[in-house]
Amino acid sequence: MTQRAATAAAAAVLAATALLGLAPQAAAAPASPVPQPQSATAENKAAAAQAATAPDTLTTLSRFFAREGKVSLTAARPRIEGEAIPVNHLSPEFVAGRAGAPVARLEFLAGKAVSSDGQQAALWIARTEAGWQVVNIATGDDEFRYAQLGAAKLPGGTVFREPQIDAWYVAGGSRVLPLDEDAVRAVGADGTTLAAYRVRVARAYGDKLPGSAYAEGGMAGGYAEAEAVPAAVAADAEGAGVPWAAGAGALVLGGLGVAAVRRSRRVGARA
C-alpha cells in the first residue's frame, strides 16, 4: 500500500463520508474556487514555473522539508526539477453522463520540489483569483511517477486520479487501465471499458455531484484530519503567514472533492 493510500485509510476513520465528496465545501477553501484551464498550455506552464520558483515558495519549501528534523532549515536548499506537469482528476461531467465529456479534467499543475537530502514534494499550482499560485505542498512524487507509468503503459493516454479512492488510471480510446493497487481493486488488473467505468463511477458518485442534496448538506469536500502536525512546526508556519492544512488534508480546488491523503501544507490566503 502506498503512503498516500495508507494515510487515506486512516483518514477514512475520521472523515467518514467526506472522502466520497464531489463538491467543494466553501468554508474549507482559502479562496473561491476558480475554473482551471482545459489544457496545460506553454503559457500556463510558464506561469506555474514562475510561481514554483518564487522566493517565498522556496522559503516555504525549506520549512516544509525541515518540519520533521530530517534536514535543517538552512541546509534544505530546495530546488525545482523539470517543468510543471498537468494533473487530471475524474470529471464530474463524465460522472453525470454529459455527452462528449472526457473522463478527466485538468485539476492543477504539479511542480517537483527536491531538497538537498533527497526529500521530494509536489507543488500543486492552480489558477486563482490572484493569478497562478502554489495552493498546496504534498509529500512524495505520486503525480510524476504515475504520469511516467501511464505514458509507458498507454502512450498518448490521459493519466488521471479518482481522488475519492486515491486510485490512478490511464485512459485511451475505449479503455481505462489501472496504475496502482487502488485502481486494480476498482477495475481489475486488466482494466475495463470506458463505458463500464462510467457506470461504476456514476453508481458511486452520481448522487453526490455539485448541486445534489448530499453536497448542499455540506457532506462533500473540505478537509479531514488524519495526522497531527507538530505544534512547533504549525506555529512556525503560522508565523510565516502560511497556514497548515489540517493533518493530511488536501485543498479542494473545485468539482470533485479531494480525499485527505497525504500530509500537505496549504499555501495562500487564510481561510
Coordinates of N, CA and C in Angstrom, one line a residue, residues 99-266:
A99 N -22.9 14.3 -22.5 CA -22.5 13.9 -23.8 C -21.1 14.5 -24.2
G100 N -20.2 13.7 -24.6 CA -18.9 14.2 -25.0 C -17.9 14.6 -23.9
A101 N -18.3 14.4 -22.7 CA -17.5 14.8 -21.6 C -16.3 13.8 -21.5
P102 N -15.1 14.4 -21.4 CA -13.9 13.5 -21.2 C -13.9 12.8 -19.8
V103 N -13.2 11.7 -19.6 CA -13.2 11.0 -18.4 C -12.5 11.9 -17.3
A104 N -11.6 12.8 -17.6 CA -10.9 13.6 -16.6 C -10.8 15.0 -17.1
R105 N -10.5 15.9 -16.1 CA -10.2 17.2 -16.5 C -9.0 17.8 -15.7
L106 N -8.4 18.8 -16.2 CA -7.2 19.4 -15.5 C -7.6 19.9 -14.2
E107 N -7.0 19.5 -13.1 CA -7.3 20.0 -11.8 C -6.2 21.0 -11.3
F108 N -5.0 20.8 -11.6 CA -3.9 21.7 -11.3 C -2.6 21.3 -12.0
L109 N -1.6 22.1 -11.9 CA -0.3 21.7 -12.5 C 0.6 21.3 -11.3
A110 N 1.5 20.4 -11.5 CA 2.4 20.0 -10.4 C 3.8 20.2 -10.7
G111 N 4.5 20.8 -9.8 CA 5.9 21.1 -9.9 C 6.7 20.2 -8.9
K112 N 7.8 19.6 -9.4 CA 8.5 18.7 -8.5 C 9.6 19.5 -7.7
A113 N 9.5 19.4 -6.4 CA 10.5 20.1 -5.5 C 11.3 19.0 -4.8
V114 N 12.6 19.2 -4.7 CA 13.6 18.3 -4.1 C 14.5 19.0 -3.2
S115 N 14.7 18.4 -2.0 CA 15.6 19.1 -1.0 C 17.0 18.5 -1.1
S116 N 17.9 19.1 -0.4 CA 19.3 18.7 -0.5 C 19.5 17.3 -0.1
D117 N 18.7 16.8 0.8 CA 18.8 15.4 1.3 C 18.0 14.4 0.6
G118 N 17.4 14.8 -0.6 CA 16.7 13.9 -1.4 C 15.2 13.8 -1.2
Q119 N 14.6 14.5 -0.2 CA 13.2 14.5 0.0 C 12.5 15.1 -1.2
Q120 N 11.3 14.6 -1.6 CA 10.6 15.1 -2.7 C 9.2 15.6 -2.3
A121 N 8.7 16.5 -3.0 CA 7.3 17.0 -2.7 C 6.8 17.6 -4.0
A122 N 5.5 17.5 -4.1 CA 4.7 18.1 -5.3 C 4.1 19.4 -4.9
L123 N 4.4 20.4 -5.7 CA 3.7 21.7 -5.6 C 2.5 21.6 -6.4
W124 N 1.4 21.9 -5.8 CA 0.1 22.0 -6.5 C -0.1 23.4 -6.9
I125 N -0.1 23.7 -8.2 CA -0.1 25.1 -8.7 C -1.4 25.3 -9.5
A126 N -2.2 26.2 -9.1 CA -3.5 26.4 -9.8 C -3.8 27.9 -10.1
R127 N -4.7 28.1 -11.0 CA -5.1 29.5 -11.3 C -6.1 29.9 -10.2
T128 N -5.8 31.0 -9.6 CA -6.7 31.5 -8.6 C -7.2 32.9 -9.0
E129 N -8.0 33.5 -8.1 CA -8.4 34.9 -8.4 C -7.2 35.9 -8.4
A130 N -6.1 35.5 -7.8 CA -4.9 36.3 -7.8 C -3.9 35.9 -8.8
G131 N -4.3 35.0 -9.7 CA -3.3 34.5 -10.7 C -2.9 33.1 -10.3
W132 N -1.8 32.7 -11.0 CA -1.3 31.3 -10.7 C -0.5 31.3 -9.4
Q133 N -0.9 30.4 -8.5 CA -0.3 30.3 -7.2 C -0.1 28.9 -6.8
V134 N 0.9 28.7 -5.9 CA 1.1 27.4 -5.3 C 0.0 27.3 -4.2
V135 N -0.9 26.3 -4.3 CA -2.0 26.2 -3.3 C -1.8 25.1 -2.3
N136 N -0.9 24.2 -2.6 CA -0.7 23.1 -1.7 C 0.7 22.5 -1.9
I137 N 1.3 21.9 -0.9 CA 2.6 21.2 -1.0 C 2.3 19.8 -0.4
A138 N 2.6 18.8 -1.2 CA 2.3 17.4 -0.7 C 3.6 16.6 -0.8
T139 N 3.8 15.7 0.2 CA 5.0 14.9 0.2 C 4.9 13.8 -0.9
G140 N 6.1 13.4 -1.4 CA 6.2 12.3 -2.4 C 6.2 12.8 -3.8
D141 N 6.2 11.8 -4.7 CA 6.2 12.1 -6.1 C 5.2 11.5 -6.9
D142 N 4.0 11.2 -6.3 CA 2.9 10.4 -7.0 C 2.6 11.0 -8.4
E143 N 2.4 12.3 -8.4 CA 1.9 12.9 -9.7 C 2.9 12.6 -10.8
F144 N 4.2 12.7 -10.5 CA 5.2 12.5 -11.6 C 5.4 11.0 -11.9
R145 N 5.4 10.2 -10.9 CA 5.6 8.7 -11.1 C 4.4 8.1 -11.9
Y146 N 3.2 8.5 -11.6 CA 2.1 7.9 -12.3 C 2.0 8.5 -13.7
A147 N 2.4 9.7 -13.9 CA 2.5 10.3 -15.3 C 3.4 9.4 -16.1
Q148 N 4.6 9.0 -15.6 CA 5.5 8.2 -16.3 C 5.0 6.8 -16.6
L149 N 4.4 6.2 -15.5 CA 3.8 4.9 -15.7 C 2.7 4.9 -16.7
G150 N 1.9 5.9 -16.7 CA 0.8 5.9 -17.7 C 1.3 6.1 -19.1
A151 N 2.3 6.9 -19.3 CA 2.8 7.1 -20.6 C 3.5 5.8 -21.2
A152 N 4.0 5.0 -20.3 CA 4.7 3.8 -20.7 C 3.6 2.7 -20.9
K153 N 2.5 2.7 -20.2 CA 1.5 1.7 -20.3 C 0.6 1.9 -21.4
L154 N 0.3 3.2 -21.7 CA -0.7 3.5 -22.8 C -0.2 4.9 -23.4
P155 N 0.8 4.8 -24.3 CA 1.3 6.1 -24.9 C 0.2 6.9 -25.5
G156 N 0.2 8.2 -25.1 CA -0.8 9.1 -25.6 C -2.1 9.1 -24.8
G157 N -2.2 8.3 -23.8 CA -3.4 8.2 -23.0 C -3.4 9.4 -22.0
T158 N -4.6 9.5 -21.3 CA -4.8 10.5 -20.3 C -4.6 9.9 -18.9
V159 N -3.6 10.3 -18.2 CA -3.4 9.8 -16.8 C -4.3 10.7 -15.9
F160 N -5.0 10.0 -15.0 CA -5.9 10.8 -14.1 C -6.1 10.0 -12.8
R161 N -6.5 10.8 -11.8 CA -6.7 10.3 -10.5 C -8.2 10.3 -10.1
E162 N -8.7 9.2 -9.5 CA -10.0 9.2 -8.9 C -9.8 9.5 -7.4
P163 N -9.9 10.8 -7.0 CA -9.4 11.1 -5.6 C -10.2 10.5 -4.5
Q164 N -11.5 10.1 -4.8 CA -12.3 9.6 -3.7 C -11.7 8.3 -3.1
I165 N -11.0 7.5 -4.0 CA -10.4 6.3 -3.5 C -8.9 6.3 -3.7
D166 N -8.4 7.4 -4.1 CA -6.9 7.6 -4.3 C -6.4 6.6 -5.3
A167 N -7.1 6.4 -6.5 CA -6.8 5.5 -7.5 C -6.3 6.2 -8.7
W168 N -5.2 5.7 -9.4 CA -4.6 6.3 -10.6 C -4.9 5.4 -11.8
Y169 N -5.2 6.0 -12.9 CA -5.5 5.3 -14.1 C -4.9 6.0 -15.3
V170 N -4.9 5.3 -16.4 CA -4.6 5.9 -17.7 C -5.7 5.5 -18.7
A171 N -6.3 6.4 -19.4 CA -7.4 6.2 -20.3 C -7.0 6.5 -21.7
G172 N -7.5 5.7 -22.6 CA -7.2 6.0 -24.0 C -8.1 5.2 -24.9
G173 N -8.7 5.8 -25.9 CA -9.7 5.1 -26.7 C -10.9 4.7 -25.9
S174 N -11.1 3.4 -25.9 CA -12.3 2.9 -25.1 C -11.9 2.1 -23.8
R175 N -10.6 2.3 -23.4 CA -10.1 1.5 -22.3 C -9.7 2.4 -21.1
V176 N -9.8 1.9 -19.9 CA -9.3 2.5 -18.7 C -8.4 1.5 -18.0
L177 N -7.2 1.8 -17.8 CA -6.2 0.8 -17.3 C -5.7 1.3 -15.9
P178 N -5.5 0.4 -15.0 CA -5.1 0.8 -13.6 C -3.6 1.0 -13.6
L179 N -3.2 2.0 -12.7 CA -1.8 2.3 -12.5 C -1.3 2.0 -11.1
D180 N -2.2 1.7 -10.1 CA -1.9 1.4 -8.8 C -2.8 0.4 -8.2
E181 N -2.5 -0.1 -7.0 CA -3.3 -1.2 -6.4 C -4.8 -0.7 -6.1
D182 N -5.0 0.5 -5.8 CA -6.3 1.0 -5.6 C -7.2 0.9 -6.8
A183 N -6.5 1.3 -8.0 CA -7.2 1.2 -9.3 C -7.5 -0.3 -9.6
V184 N -6.5 -1.2 -9.3 CA -6.7 -2.6 -9.6 C -7.9 -3.1 -8.9
R185 N -8.1 -2.7 -7.6 CA -9.2 -3.2 -6.8 C -10.5 -2.6 -7.4
A186 N -10.4 -1.5 -8.1 CA -11.7 -0.9 -8.6 C -12.1 -1.4 -10.0
V187 N -11.1 -1.7 -10.8 CA -11.4 -2.1 -12.2 C -10.8 -3.4 -12.7
G188 N -10.0 -4.0 -11.8 CA -9.3 -5.3 -12.1 C -8.0 -5.0 -12.8
A189 N -7.1 -6.0 -12.8 CA -5.8 -5.9 -13.2 C -5.7 -5.6 -14.7
D190 N -6.7 -6.0 -15.5 CA -6.7 -5.8 -16.9 C -7.5 -4.5 -17.3
G191 N -8.0 -3.8 -16.3 CA -8.7 -2.6 -16.6 C -10.1 -2.9 -17.1
T192 N -10.8 -1.9 -17.7 CA -12.2 -2.0 -18.1 C -12.4 -1.1 -19.3
T193 N -13.6 -1.2 -19.8 CA -14.0 -0.3 -20.9 C -14.4 1.1 -20.3
L194 N -14.3 2.1 -21.1 CA -14.7 3.4 -20.7 C -16.1 3.5 -20.2
A195 N -17.0 2.7 -21.0 CA -18.4 2.7 -20.7 C -18.7 2.1 -19.3
A196 N -18.0 1.0 -19.1 CA -18.2 0.3 -17.8 C -17.6 1.1 -16.6
Y197 N -16.6 1.8 -16.9 CA -16.0 2.7 -15.8 C -17.0 3.8 -15.5
R198 N -17.6 4.3 -16.5 CA -18.6 5.4 -16.2 C -19.8 4.9 -15.4
V199 N -20.2 3.6 -15.7 CA -21.3 3.0 -14.9 C -20.9 2.9 -13.5
R200 N -19.6 2.5 -13.2 CA -19.1 2.4 -11.9 C -19.1 3.7 -11.1
V201 N -18.5 4.7 -11.7 CA -18.4 6.0 -11.0 C -19.7 6.7 -10.9
A202 N -20.6 6.5 -11.9 CA -22.0 7.1 -11.7 C -22.7 6.4 -10.6
R203 N -22.5 5.1 -10.4 CA -23.2 4.5 -9.3 C -22.6 4.9 -8.0
A204 N -21.3 5.1 -7.9 CA -20.6 5.5 -6.7 C -20.8 7.0 -6.3
Y205 N -20.8 7.9 -7.3 CA -20.8 9.3 -7.0 C -21.9 10.1 -7.7
G206 N -22.8 9.5 -8.4 CA -23.8 10.2 -9.2 C -24.7 11.0 -8.3
D207 N -25.0 10.6 -7.1 CA -25.9 11.3 -6.2 C -25.1 12.3 -5.3
K208 N -23.9 12.5 -5.6 CA -23.0 13.4 -4.7 C -22.4 14.5 -5.5
L209 N -22.9 14.8 -6.7 CA -22.3 15.8 -7.5 C -22.7 17.2 -7.0
P210 N -22.0 18.3 -7.4 CA -22.4 19.6 -7.0 C -23.9 19.9 -7.3
G211 N -24.6 20.5 -6.4 CA -26.0 20.7 -6.5 C -26.9 19.6 -6.0
S212 N -26.3 18.5 -5.6 CA -27.1 17.4 -5.1 C -27.4 17.7 -3.6
A213 N -28.4 17.0 -3.1 CA -28.7 17.1 -1.7 C -27.5 16.8 -0.8
Y214 N -26.7 15.8 -1.2 CA -25.5 15.5 -0.4 C -24.6 16.6 -0.3
A215 N -24.4 17.3 -1.5 CA -23.4 18.4 -1.5 C -24.0 19.6 -0.8
E216 N -25.3 19.9 -1.0 CA -26.0 21.0 -0.4 C -26.0 20.9 1.2
G217 N -26.0 19.6 1.6 CA -26.0 19.4 3.1 C -24.6 19.5 3.7
G218 N -23.6 19.9 2.9 CA -22.3 20.1 3.5 C -21.5 18.8 3.7
M219 N -21.9 17.7 3.1 CA -21.3 16.4 3.3 C -20.1 16.2 2.4
A220 N -19.8 17.1 1.5 CA -18.8 16.8 0.5 C -17.6 17.8 0.6
G221 N -16.5 17.4 0.2 CA -15.3 18.2 0.1 C -14.7 18.6 1.4
G222 N -13.9 19.7 1.4 CA -13.3 20.2 2.6 C -12.1 19.4 3.0
Y223 N -11.8 19.4 4.3 CA -10.6 18.8 4.9 C -11.0 17.7 5.9
A224 N -10.1 16.8 6.1 CA -10.2 15.8 7.1 C -8.9 15.6 7.8
E225 N -9.0 15.4 9.2 CA -7.8 15.2 9.9 C -7.4 13.8 10.0
A226 N -6.1 13.5 9.6 CA -5.7 12.1 9.7 C -4.3 12.0 10.3
E227 N -3.6 13.1 10.5 CA -2.3 13.1 11.1 C -2.0 14.4 11.8
A228 N -1.6 14.4 13.0 CA -1.3 15.6 13.7 C -0.1 16.3 13.2
V229 N -0.1 17.6 13.1 CA 1.0 18.4 12.8 C 1.7 18.9 14.1
P230 N 3.0 18.7 14.2 CA 3.6 19.1 15.5 C 3.4 20.6 15.7
A231 N 3.1 20.9 17.0 CA 2.7 22.3 17.4 C 3.7 23.3 17.0
A232 N 5.0 22.9 17.2 CA 6.1 23.9 16.9 C 6.2 24.2 15.5
V233 N 6.0 23.1 14.7 CA 6.0 23.3 13.2 C 4.9 24.2 12.7
A234 N 3.7 23.9 13.3 CA 2.5 24.6 12.9 C 2.7 26.1 13.3
A235 N 3.2 26.3 14.5 CA 3.4 27.7 14.9 C 4.4 28.4 14.0
D236 N 5.4 27.7 13.6 CA 6.4 28.3 12.7 C 5.8 28.7 11.4
A237 N 4.9 27.8 10.9 CA 4.3 28.1 9.6 C 3.3 29.2 9.7
E238 N 2.6 29.3 10.8 CA 1.7 30.4 11.0 C 2.4 31.7 11.1
G239 N 3.6 31.7 11.7 CA 4.4 32.9 11.9 C 4.9 33.4 10.5
A240 N 5.0 32.4 9.6 CA 5.5 32.8 8.3 C 4.3 33.3 7.4
G241 N 3.1 33.2 8.0 CA 1.9 33.6 7.2 C 1.4 32.6 6.3
V242 N 1.8 31.3 6.5 CA 1.4 30.2 5.7 C 0.7 29.1 6.5
P243 N -0.6 29.0 6.5 CA -1.3 28.1 7.4 C -1.1 26.7 7.0
W244 N -1.1 25.8 7.9 CA -1.0 24.3 7.6 C -2.4 23.8 7.4
A245 N -2.6 22.9 6.4 CA -3.8 22.2 6.3 C -4.0 21.3 7.5
A246 N -5.2 21.0 7.8 CA -5.4 20.1 9.0 C -4.9 18.7 8.6
G247 N -3.9 18.2 9.4 CA -3.4 16.9 9.3 C -2.9 16.6 7.8
A248 N -3.5 15.6 7.2 CA -3.2 15.3 5.8 C -4.1 15.9 4.8
G249 N -4.8 16.9 5.2 CA -5.8 17.5 4.3 C -5.3 18.0 3.1
A250 N -6.0 17.9 2.0 CA -5.6 18.4 0.7 C -6.6 19.4 0.2
L251 N -6.1 20.5 -0.4 CA -7.0 21.6 -0.8 C -8.0 21.1 -1.9
V252 N -9.3 21.4 -1.7 CA -10.2 21.1 -2.8 C -10.3 22.3 -3.7
L253 N -9.9 22.1 -5.0 CA -9.9 23.2 -5.9 C -11.2 23.4 -6.7
G254 N -12.1 22.4 -6.6 CA -13.4 22.6 -7.3 C -13.8 21.3 -7.9
G255 N -15.1 21.1 -8.2 CA -15.5 19.9 -8.8 C -15.5 18.7 -7.8
L256 N -14.8 17.7 -8.1 CA -14.8 16.5 -7.2 C -14.0 16.8 -6.0
G257 N -14.5 16.4 -4.8 CA -13.8 16.6 -3.6 C -12.5 15.8 -3.5
V258 N -11.5 16.3 -2.9 CA -10.2 15.5 -2.8 C -10.1 14.9 -1.5
A259 N -9.9 13.6 -1.5 CA -9.8 12.9 -0.2 C -8.5 13.3 0.5
A260 N -8.6 13.3 1.9 CA -7.4 13.7 2.6 C -6.5 12.5 2.6
V261 N -5.3 12.7 2.0 CA -4.5 11.5 1.7 C -3.0 11.7 2.1
R262 N -2.4 12.8 2.0 CA -1.0 13.0 2.3 C -0.8 14.2 3.2
R263 N 0.2 14.2 4.0 CA 0.5 15.4 4.8 C 0.7 16.5 3.8
S264 N 0.1 17.6 4.0 CA 0.3 18.7 3.0 C 0.2 20.1 3.7
R265 N 0.7 21.0 3.0 CA 0.7 22.4 3.5 C 0.0 23.3 2.5
R266 N -1.1 23.9 3.0 CA -1.8 24.8 2.2 C -1.2 26.2 2.1

